[in-house]
Short mmCIF file of C-alpha atoms and ligand atoms in Angstrom, two decimals:
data_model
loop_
_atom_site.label_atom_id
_atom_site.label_comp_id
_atom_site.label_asym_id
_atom_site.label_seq_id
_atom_site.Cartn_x
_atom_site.Cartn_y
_atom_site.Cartn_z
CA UNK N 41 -12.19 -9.18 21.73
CA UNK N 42 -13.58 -6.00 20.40
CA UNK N 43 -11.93 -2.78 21.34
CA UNK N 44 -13.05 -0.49 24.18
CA UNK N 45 -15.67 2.01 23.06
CA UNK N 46 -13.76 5.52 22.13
CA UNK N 47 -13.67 8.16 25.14
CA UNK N 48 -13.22 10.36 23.02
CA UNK N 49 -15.96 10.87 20.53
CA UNK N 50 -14.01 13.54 18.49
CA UNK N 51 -11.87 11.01 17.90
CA UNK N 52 -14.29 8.54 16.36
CA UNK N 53 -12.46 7.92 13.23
CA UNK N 54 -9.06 7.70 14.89
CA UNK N 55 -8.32 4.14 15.76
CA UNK N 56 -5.52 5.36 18.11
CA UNK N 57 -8.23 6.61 20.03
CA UNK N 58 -10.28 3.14 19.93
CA UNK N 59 -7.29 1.63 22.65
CA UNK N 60 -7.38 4.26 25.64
CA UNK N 61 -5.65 6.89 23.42
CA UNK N 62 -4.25 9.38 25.66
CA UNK N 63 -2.25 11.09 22.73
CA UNK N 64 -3.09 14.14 20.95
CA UNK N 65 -3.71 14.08 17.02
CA UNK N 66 -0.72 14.77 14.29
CA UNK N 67 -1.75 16.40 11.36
CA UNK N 68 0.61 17.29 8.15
CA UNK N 69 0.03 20.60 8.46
CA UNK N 70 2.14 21.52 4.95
CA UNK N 71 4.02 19.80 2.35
CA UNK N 72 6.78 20.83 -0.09
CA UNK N 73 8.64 19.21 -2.69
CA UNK N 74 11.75 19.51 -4.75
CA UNK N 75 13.33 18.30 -7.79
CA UNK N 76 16.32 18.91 -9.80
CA UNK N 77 16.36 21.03 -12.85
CA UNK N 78 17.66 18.48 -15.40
CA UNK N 79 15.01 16.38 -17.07
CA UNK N 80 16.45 12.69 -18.41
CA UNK N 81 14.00 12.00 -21.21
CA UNK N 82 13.51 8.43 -22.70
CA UNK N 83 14.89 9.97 -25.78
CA UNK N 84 18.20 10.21 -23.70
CA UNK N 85 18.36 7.02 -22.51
CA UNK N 86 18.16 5.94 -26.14
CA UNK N 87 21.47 7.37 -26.71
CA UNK N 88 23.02 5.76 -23.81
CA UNK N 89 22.22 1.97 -23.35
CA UNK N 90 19.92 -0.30 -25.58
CA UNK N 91 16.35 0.86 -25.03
CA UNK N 92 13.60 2.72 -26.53
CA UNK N 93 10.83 4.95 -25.38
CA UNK N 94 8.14 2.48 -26.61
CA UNK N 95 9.61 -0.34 -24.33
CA UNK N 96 10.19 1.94 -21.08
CA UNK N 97 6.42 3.26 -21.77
CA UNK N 98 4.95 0.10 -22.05
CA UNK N 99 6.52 -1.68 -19.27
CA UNK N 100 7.05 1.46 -17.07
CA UNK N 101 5.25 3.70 -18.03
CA UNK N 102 7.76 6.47 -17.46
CA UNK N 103 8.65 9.03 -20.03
CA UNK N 104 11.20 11.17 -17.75
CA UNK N 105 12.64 11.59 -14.36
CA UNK N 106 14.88 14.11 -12.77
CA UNK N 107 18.08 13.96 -12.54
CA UNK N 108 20.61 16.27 -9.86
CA UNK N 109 23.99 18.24 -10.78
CA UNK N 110 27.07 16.63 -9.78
CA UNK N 111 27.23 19.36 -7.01
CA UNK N 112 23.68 18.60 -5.45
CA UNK N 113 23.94 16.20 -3.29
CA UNK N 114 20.38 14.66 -1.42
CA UNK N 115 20.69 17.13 1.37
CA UNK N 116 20.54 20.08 -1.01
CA UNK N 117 17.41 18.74 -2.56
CA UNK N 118 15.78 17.93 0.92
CA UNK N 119 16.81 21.59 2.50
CA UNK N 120 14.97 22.89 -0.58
CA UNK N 121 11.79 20.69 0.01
CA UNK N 122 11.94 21.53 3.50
CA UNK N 123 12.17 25.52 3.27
CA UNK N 124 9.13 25.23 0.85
CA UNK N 125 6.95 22.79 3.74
CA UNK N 126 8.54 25.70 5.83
CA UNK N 127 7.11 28.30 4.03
CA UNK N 128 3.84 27.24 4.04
CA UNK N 129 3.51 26.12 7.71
CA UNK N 130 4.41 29.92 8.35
CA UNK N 131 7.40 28.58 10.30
CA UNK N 132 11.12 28.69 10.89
CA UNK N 133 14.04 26.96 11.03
CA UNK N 134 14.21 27.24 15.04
CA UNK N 135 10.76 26.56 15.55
CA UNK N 136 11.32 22.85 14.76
CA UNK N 137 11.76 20.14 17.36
CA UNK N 138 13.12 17.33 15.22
CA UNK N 139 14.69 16.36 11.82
CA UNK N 140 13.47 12.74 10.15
CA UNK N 141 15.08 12.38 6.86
CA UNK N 142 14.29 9.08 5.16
CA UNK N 143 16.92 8.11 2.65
CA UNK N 144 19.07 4.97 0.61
CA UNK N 145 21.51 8.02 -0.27
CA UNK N 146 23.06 9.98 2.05
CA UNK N 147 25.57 12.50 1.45
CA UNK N 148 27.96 10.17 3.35
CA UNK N 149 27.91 7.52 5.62
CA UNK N 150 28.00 9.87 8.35
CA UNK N 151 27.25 12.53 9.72
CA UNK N 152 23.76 12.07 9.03
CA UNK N 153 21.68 13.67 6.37
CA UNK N 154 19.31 15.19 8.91
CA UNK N 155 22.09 16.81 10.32
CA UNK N 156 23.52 18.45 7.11
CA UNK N 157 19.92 19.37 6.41
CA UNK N 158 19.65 20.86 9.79
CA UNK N 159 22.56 23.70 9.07
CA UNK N 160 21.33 24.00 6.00
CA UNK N 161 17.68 25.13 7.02
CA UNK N 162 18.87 26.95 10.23
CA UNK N 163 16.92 24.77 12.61
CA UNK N 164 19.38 24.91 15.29
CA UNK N 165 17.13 23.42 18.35
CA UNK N 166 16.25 20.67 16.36
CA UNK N 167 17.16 16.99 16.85
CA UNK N 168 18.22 15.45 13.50
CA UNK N 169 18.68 11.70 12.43
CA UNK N 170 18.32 9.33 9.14
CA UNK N 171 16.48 6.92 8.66
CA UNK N 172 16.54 3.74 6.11
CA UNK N 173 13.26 1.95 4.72
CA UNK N 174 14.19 2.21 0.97
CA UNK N 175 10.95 3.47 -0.80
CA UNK N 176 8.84 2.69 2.03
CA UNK N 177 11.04 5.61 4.45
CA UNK N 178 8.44 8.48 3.93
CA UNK N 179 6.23 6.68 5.67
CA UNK N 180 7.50 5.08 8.32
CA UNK N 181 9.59 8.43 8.92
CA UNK N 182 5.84 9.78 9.47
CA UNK N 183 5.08 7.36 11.72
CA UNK N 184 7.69 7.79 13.71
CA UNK N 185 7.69 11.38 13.53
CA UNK N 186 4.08 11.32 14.54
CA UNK N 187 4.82 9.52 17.80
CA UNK N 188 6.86 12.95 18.99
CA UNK N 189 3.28 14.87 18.88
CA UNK N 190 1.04 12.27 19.87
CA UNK N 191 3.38 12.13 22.81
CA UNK N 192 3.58 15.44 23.43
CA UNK N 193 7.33 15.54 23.47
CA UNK N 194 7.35 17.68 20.45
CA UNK N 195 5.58 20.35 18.87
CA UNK N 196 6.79 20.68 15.47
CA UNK N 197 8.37 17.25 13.37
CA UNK N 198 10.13 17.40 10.15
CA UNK N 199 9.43 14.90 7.55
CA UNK N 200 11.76 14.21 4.71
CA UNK N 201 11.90 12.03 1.90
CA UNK N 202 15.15 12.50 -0.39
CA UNK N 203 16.90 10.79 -2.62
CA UNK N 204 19.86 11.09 -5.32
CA UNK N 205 19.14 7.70 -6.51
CA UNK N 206 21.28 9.06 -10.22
CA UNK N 207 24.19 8.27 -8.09
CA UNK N 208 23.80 4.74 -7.17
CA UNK N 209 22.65 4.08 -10.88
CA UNK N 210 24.25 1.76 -13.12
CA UNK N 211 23.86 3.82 -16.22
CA UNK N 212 25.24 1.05 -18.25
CA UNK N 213 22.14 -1.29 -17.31
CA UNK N 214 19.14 -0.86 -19.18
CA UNK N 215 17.28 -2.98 -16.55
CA UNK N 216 17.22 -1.01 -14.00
CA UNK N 217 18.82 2.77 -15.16
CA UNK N 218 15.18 3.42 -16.85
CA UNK N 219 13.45 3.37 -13.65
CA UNK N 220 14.96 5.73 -11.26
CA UNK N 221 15.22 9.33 -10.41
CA UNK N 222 16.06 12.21 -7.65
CA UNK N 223 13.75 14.42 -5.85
CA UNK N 224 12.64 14.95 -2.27
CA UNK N 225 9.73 15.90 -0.73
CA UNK N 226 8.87 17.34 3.03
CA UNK N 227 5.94 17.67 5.59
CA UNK N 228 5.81 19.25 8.72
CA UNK N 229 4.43 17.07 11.61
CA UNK N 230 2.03 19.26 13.65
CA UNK N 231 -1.32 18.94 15.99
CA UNK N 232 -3.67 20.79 14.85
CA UNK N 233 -7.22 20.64 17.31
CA UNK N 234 -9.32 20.37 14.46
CA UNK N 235 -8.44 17.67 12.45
CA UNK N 236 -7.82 13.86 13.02
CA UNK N 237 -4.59 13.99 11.10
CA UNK N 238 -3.05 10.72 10.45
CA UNK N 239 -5.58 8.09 11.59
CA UNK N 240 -2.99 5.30 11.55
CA UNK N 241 -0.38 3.76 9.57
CA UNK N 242 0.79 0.38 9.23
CA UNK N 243 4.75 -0.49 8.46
CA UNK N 244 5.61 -4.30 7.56
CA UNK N 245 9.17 -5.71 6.52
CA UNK N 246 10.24 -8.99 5.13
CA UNK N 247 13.88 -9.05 5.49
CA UNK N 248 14.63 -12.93 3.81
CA UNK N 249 14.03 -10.85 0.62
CA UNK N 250 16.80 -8.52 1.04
CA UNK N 251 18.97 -9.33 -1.96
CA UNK N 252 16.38 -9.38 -4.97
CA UNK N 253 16.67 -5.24 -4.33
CA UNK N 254 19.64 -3.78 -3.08
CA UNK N 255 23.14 -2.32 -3.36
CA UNK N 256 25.75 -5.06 -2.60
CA UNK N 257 28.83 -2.97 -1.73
CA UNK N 258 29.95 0.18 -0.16
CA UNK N 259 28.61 -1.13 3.57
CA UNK N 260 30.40 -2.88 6.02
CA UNK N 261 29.72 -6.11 4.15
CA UNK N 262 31.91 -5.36 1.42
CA UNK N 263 33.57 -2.40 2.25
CA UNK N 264 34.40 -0.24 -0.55
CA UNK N 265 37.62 -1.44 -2.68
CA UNK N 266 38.99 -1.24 -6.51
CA UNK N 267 37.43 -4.35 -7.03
CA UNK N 268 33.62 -3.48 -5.69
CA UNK N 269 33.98 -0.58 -7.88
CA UNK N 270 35.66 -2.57 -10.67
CA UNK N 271 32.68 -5.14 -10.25
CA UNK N 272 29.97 -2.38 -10.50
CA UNK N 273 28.71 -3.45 -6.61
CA UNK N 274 27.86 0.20 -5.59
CA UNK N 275 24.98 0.14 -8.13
CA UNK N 276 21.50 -1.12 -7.47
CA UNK N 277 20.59 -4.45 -8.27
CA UNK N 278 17.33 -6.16 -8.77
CA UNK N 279 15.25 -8.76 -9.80
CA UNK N 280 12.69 -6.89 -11.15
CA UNK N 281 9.88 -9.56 -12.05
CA UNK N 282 10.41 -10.57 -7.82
CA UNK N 283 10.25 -7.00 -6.89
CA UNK N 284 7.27 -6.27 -8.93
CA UNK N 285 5.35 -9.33 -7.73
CA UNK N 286 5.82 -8.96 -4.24
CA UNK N 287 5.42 -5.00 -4.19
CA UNK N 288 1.74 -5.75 -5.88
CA UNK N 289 0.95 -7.95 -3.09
CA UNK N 290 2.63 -6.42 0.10
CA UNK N 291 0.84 -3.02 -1.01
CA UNK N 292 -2.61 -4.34 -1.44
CA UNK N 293 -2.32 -5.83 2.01
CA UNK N 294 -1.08 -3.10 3.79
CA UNK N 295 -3.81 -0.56 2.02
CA UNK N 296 -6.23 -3.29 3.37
CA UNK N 297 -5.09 -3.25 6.80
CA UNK N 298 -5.59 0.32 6.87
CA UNK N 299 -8.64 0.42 5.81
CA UNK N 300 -9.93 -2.43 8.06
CA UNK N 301 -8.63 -0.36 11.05
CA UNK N 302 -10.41 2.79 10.04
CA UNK N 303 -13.55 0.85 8.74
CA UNK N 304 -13.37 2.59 5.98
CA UNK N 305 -14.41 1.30 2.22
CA UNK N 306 -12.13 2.61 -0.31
CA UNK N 307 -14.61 4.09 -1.75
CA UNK N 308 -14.53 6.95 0.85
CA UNK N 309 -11.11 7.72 0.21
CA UNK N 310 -10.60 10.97 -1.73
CA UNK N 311 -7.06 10.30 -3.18
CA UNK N 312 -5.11 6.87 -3.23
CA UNK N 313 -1.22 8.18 -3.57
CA UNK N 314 0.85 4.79 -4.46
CA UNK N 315 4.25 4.62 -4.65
CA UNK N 316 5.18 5.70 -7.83
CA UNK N 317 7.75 3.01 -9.21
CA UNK N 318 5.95 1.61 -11.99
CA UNK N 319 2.75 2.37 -13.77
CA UNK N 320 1.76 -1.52 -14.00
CA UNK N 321 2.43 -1.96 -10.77
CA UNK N 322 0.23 1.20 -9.58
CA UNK N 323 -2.71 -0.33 -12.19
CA UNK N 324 -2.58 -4.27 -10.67
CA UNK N 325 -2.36 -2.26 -7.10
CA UNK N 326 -5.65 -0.25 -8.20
CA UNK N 327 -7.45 -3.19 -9.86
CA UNK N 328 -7.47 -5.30 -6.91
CA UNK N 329 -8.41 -2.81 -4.53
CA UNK N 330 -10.93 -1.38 -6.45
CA UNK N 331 -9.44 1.68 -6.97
CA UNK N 332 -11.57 4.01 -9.55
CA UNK N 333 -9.21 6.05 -11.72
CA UNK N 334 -10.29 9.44 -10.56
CA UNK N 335 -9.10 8.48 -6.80
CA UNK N 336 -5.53 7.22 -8.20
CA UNK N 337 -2.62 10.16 -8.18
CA UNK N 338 -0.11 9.19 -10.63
CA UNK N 339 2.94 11.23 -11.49
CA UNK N 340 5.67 7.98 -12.33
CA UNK N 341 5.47 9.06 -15.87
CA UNK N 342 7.36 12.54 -15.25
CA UNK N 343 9.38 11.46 -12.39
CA UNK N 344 10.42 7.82 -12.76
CA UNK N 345 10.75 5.73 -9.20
CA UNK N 346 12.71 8.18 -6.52
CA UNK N 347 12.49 6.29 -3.73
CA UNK N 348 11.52 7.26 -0.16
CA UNK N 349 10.67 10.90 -1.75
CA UNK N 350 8.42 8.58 -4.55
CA UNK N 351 5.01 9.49 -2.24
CA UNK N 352 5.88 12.41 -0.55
CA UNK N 353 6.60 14.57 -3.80
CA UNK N 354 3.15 13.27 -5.01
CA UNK N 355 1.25 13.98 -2.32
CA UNK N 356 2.52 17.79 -2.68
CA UNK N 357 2.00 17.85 -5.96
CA UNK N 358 -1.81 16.57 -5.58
CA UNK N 359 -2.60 19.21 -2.26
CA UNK N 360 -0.79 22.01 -4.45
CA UNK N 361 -3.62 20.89 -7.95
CA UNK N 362 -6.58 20.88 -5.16
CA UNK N 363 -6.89 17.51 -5.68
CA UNK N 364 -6.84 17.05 -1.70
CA UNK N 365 -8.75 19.29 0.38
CA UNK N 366 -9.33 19.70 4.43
CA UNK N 367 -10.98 17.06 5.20
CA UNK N 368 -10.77 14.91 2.80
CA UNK N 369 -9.23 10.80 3.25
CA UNK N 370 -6.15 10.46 2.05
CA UNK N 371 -4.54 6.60 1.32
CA UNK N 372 -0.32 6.60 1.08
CA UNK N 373 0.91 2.84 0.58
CA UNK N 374 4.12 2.06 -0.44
CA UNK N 375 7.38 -0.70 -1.00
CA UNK N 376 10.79 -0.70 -1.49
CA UNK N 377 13.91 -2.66 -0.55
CA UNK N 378 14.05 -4.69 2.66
CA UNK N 379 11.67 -5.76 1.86
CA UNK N 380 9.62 -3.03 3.70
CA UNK N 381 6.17 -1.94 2.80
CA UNK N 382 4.05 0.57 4.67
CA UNK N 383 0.52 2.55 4.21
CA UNK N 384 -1.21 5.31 6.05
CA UNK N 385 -4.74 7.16 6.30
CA UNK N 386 -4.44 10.81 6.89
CA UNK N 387 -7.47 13.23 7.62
CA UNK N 388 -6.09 16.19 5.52
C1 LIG W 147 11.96 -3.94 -14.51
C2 LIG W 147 10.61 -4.20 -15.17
C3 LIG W 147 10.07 -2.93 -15.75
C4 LIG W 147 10.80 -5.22 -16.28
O1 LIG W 147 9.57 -5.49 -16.85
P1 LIG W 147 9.17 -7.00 -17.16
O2 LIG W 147 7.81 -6.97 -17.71
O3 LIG W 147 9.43 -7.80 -15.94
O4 LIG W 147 10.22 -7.32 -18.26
P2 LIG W 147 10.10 -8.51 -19.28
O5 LIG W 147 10.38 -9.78 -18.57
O6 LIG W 147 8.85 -8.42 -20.03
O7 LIG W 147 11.27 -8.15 -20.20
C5 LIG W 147 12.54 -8.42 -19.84
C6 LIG W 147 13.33 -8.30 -21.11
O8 LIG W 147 13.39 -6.92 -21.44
C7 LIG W 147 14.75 -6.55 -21.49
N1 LIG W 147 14.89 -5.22 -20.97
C8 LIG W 147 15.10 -4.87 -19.71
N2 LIG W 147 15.20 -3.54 -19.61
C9 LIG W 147 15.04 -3.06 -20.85
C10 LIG W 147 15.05 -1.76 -21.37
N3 LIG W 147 15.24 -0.69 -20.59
N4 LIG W 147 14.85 -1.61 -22.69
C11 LIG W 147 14.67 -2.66 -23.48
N5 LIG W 147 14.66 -3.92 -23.04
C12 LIG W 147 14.83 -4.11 -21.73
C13 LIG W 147 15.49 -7.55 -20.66
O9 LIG W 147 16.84 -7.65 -21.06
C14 LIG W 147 14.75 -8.81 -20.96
O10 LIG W 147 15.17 -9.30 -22.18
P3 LIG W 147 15.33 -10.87 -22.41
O11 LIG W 147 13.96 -11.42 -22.23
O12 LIG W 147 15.83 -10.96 -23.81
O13 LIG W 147 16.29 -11.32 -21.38
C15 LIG W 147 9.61 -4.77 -14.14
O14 LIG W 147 9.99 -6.07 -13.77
C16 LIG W 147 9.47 -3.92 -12.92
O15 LIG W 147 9.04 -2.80 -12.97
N6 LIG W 147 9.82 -4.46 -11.73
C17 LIG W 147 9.71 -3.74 -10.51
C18 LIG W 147 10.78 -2.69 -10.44
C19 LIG W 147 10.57 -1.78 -9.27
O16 LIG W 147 9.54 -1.23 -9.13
N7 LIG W 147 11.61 -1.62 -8.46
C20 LIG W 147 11.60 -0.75 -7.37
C21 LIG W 147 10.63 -1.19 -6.34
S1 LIG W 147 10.59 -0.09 -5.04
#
């Protein structure tokens, strides 16, 4: 059955609108982004398990990542990306309504990171909770997030993506130590009248998967002990061909059920921000969407994968170069552990 017609005309693009939307628009009305000052080159990892740069190019294409001090811990990196979001929405710390941090590394198992961040950034009134998607948390942290203004229950939403991934590392396995790195990034979750904000996002999870990606030990599983940390369980662990072939396909199809509910052709969309885990992956992704190389925003090279803050530092990075504008169509799709995959179409 087709959908109702709009009653709301301004809202002709926003498929919330299409069923009875009664909601208001969310826009991102800022973004900031942090990462820590220590680069880990490919030249480093040389030195510390059998690799070279030419292999970690080739079948990565990363050439460095980030990595944090032993005294900054993911909180510190996401109060940082926050206050800079912050700054440029022209707001303060009590002038938000709610906390989302999206993260696989917490400072501890509780209280939550939200909450640390929440001291940290002086938003007192604020509600503050975690949230745990792997690499696909930014956005379904937006999409929750967003439900707080299309609901009118909130005015302002914070948005974080943060990781210290460094410290769930195995930095004695060349599989998987060359991929990762830390860095958060932030939005601020506002409606703004003019603008269509976040058309709609989609979030998908396949949770049969759940052991080709994870960390084995440290949970209530297999509670920490000397022998999970003897037998290297509180590292990540992956199959990496599985991961790669499944993230190709789980982010095509949730950039094309986007797109289908927007009507939109890709062609329209200004900037496609993938997550940024692997170049090859990001290249299959573009080929068989159609993706033309001047839409693509790629920044895996200098950052390496980091997670649920993978999209969320690129998408400040490409609004800070002017490569997005007002009112330009912006595509987010991402995957991670779970599996979970999610993708969203924001009116900038
Ligand atoms: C991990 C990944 C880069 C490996 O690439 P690949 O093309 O599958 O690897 P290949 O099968 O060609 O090569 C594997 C070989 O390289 C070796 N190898 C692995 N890491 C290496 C490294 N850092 N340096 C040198 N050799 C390495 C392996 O030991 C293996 O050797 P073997 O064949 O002798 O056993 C790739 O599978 C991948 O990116 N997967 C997805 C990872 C990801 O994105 N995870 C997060 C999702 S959110």
């Amino acid at each position: 059955m087709p959908p109702p017609e709009s009653r709301h005309p301004h809202f002709v693009k926003n498929p919330r609108a299409l069923y009875d939307f009664k909601g208001r628009p969310c826009a991102i009305t800022a973004v900031g982004s942090y990462v820590p000052e220590r680069i880990l080159t490919n030249a480093d990892l040389e030195r510390m398990v059998e690799t070279s740069d030419e292999w970690i190019v080739s079948r990565t294409g990363i050439r460095e990542r980030h990595v944090a001090a032993p005294d900054e811990a993911t909180s510190d990196l996401a109060a940082k990306a926050a206050l800079r979001a912050m700054e440029r929405a022209g707001i303060t710390g009590d002038q938000i309504d709610l906390i989302i941090v999206a993260t696989v590394t917490p400072d501890m198992p509780f209280p939550s990171t939200a909450c640390l961040v929440q001291e940290k950034i002086g938003a007192r009134r604020a509600a503050a909770f975690d949230i745990e998607a792997a690499c696909s948390g930014f956005i379904y942290a937006l999409e929750i997030g967003q439900q707080f203004i299309q609901s009118r229950t909130y005015e302002t939403v914070l948005v974080i993506g943060a990781e210290k991934l460094s410290s769930v590392t195995d930095w004695t396995d060349r599989n998987t130590c060359v991929l990762f790195g830390d860095g958060a990034g932030a939005a601020i979750l506002q409606s703004r009248p003019d603008s269509h904000g976040l058309l709609t996002a989609y979030m998908g999870a396949d949770g049969s998967k759940g052991s080709v990606l994870c960390v084995p030990a440290g949970g209530s599983r297999q509670p920490s002990s000397a022998e999970t940390v003897q037998q290297r369980l509180h590292f990540i662990r992956m199959d990496g061909k599985e991961t790669f072939k499944n993230a190709v396909q789980a982010m095509q199809g949730a950039a094309l059920e986007v797109l289908r509910r927007c009507e939109l052709d890709i062609s329209e969309i200004t900037c496609v921000i993938p997550h940024q885990a692997n170049r090859r992956i990001i290249d299959a992704v573009g080929e068989r969407l159609g993706i033309r190389a001047d839409q693509l925003y790629v920044n895996v090279d200098r950052y390496g994968n980091t997670s649920a803050a993978s999209v969320a530092i690129a998408l400040d990075e490409a609004v800070a170069s002017g490569r997005i504008v007002r009112g330009n169509l912006v595509l987010l799709m991402v995957f991670g552990a779970g599996f979970t995959w999610a993708s969203a179409i924001i009116e900038w």
